[in-house]
Amino acid sequence: LLELVPSIMSNLLNPDAIFSNNEMSLSDIEIYGFDYDYTLVFYSKHLHTLIFNAARDLLINEHRYPVEIRKYEYDPDFAIRGLHYDVQRAVLMKIDAFHYIQLGTVYRGLSVVPDEEVIEMYEGSHVPLEQMSDFYGKSSHGNTMKQFMDIFSLPEMTLLSCVNEHFLKNNIDYEPVHLYKDVKDSIRDVHIKGIMYERSKQILVRSRCYQKFARIVNPFNVRLTWLACCSRDKGMRYIVGKDWRDLFDVVIVQAEKPNFFNDKRSFRYLGPLSVICYNTSVFLLQGNLYEFLKLTGWRGSKVLYFGDHIYSDLADLTLKHGWRTGAIIPELRSELKIMNTEQYIQTMTWLQTLTGLLEQMQQTFLESLSVALLSSRLFREMTKGFFNAQFGSLFRTDQNPTYFLRRLSRFADIYMASLSCLLNYDVSHTFYPRRTPLQHELPAWSDRPPAAGLPLLQEAQAK
Ligand SMILES: [Mg+2]
């Protein structure tokens, strides 16, 4: 039995480490670029409550939604990032790397949809490619799925679920597509009307990371940043100080990513007008990446860009321009801490062992099929319960990687919980991805001696 117990959990995981999907040496990087929201700055947990409340009130006041929806308050623990929302059926769910819906994670309103109903609705649990969200996670005509990738979309998903819940509970007939659009517009208006930025000073988090911000960027010679909105000058002043621009060679505002990477809009200069000059802060408005590359000559693997939105921030840069990319995934820190608990390690060891036994024993004992069914339910509930109660981990479904993780692996060379993780590495550090075995590089479960698992299976059957 001991031979079957995997030794993967022998060392604790470091929540402040940087993880690499692709080999990359910082000594090859000459230019560092940064997104703003949730990359350079973090907000207190009140921001999402503020967005939720403001959008909920816009639904009531401007879209004439029933005032009763005001009774719903923001629950920060309801949703996780990366979920898919079926715009026509009004259900929120987690999908894996192979487009399979994770049963038990499908929510209509605030209630879970029974597995049988999900299977009937989707004629199984697979979502065909043409129904999935588009490249940037958006839903359009045929693509009925929308993927929520933004950290700001947490209050949006929760508001959608609360309003759906109210209509369903009260048997109010409604068109889910319109409801989706109204919620989306209200959330957008909260951002556009600047409700959140009016109070930005109260909600910005001045964490350890930003007191040491200069320490992060100073060792690197050339730097740039994209900021999405002029008013964020206030945020940077608050976090870094009034001279924050001196830390950067180029600052671009209103970039409107991902349009910045694809459009041909021209730049408008707000700062020193002549040419881009190193060590002189240049302030640019709008523009596009093609023109930017022409101006600077910065291309390819000498640039490392950090962002928290895997699609808008990172996808085009890596696919079209060969820039190196770093994803900021704040959820990583709390998930790694959970994975370091003794209870989690023991559960994983037990479930892995059980899975191996079941694969080995399925031919020998037909009755083990019922054990298999039982264990897969157990597996799901036990692994999910450690993380978000409704949707589980951001990175895995029961056993598979999530759709989120698949795209993270594709578009990010390295990923980490926050920029401050960089402080733990030397400026010329090389990140080597661990050589984890591919599936065919390990002996199959069935090639191990079955006898080793017998006592455990008999015990399980006896129960
Ligand atoms: Mg961002």
PDB file of C-alpha atoms and ligand atoms in Angstrom, residues 35-39 150 257 307-309 313, ligand 1:
ATOM      1  CA  ASP A  35      -0.692  46.703 -15.906  1.00  0.00           C
ATOM      2  CA  TYR A  36      -2.321  48.867 -13.204  1.00  0.00           C
ATOM      3  CA  ASP A  37      -5.409  47.384 -11.469  1.00  0.00           C
ATOM      4  CA  TYR A  38      -4.622  44.241  -9.501  1.00  0.00           C
ATOM      5  CA  THR A  39      -1.042  44.253 -10.776  1.00  0.00           C
ATOM      6  CA  ASP A 150     -11.486  39.928 -14.444  1.00  0.00           C
ATOM      7  CA  LYS A 257      -6.489  46.665 -23.809  1.00  0.00           C
ATOM      8  CA  GLY A 307      -0.819  41.672 -15.783  1.00  0.00           C
ATOM      9  CA  ASP A 308      -3.661  39.996 -13.933  1.00  0.00           C
ATOM     10  CA  HIS A 309      -5.999  39.535 -16.916  1.00  0.00           C
ATOM     11  CA  ASP A 313      -3.142  41.727 -20.673  1.00  0.00           C
TER      12      ASP A 313
HETATM   13 MG    MG B   1      -5.542  44.624 -14.248  1.00  0.00          MG
END
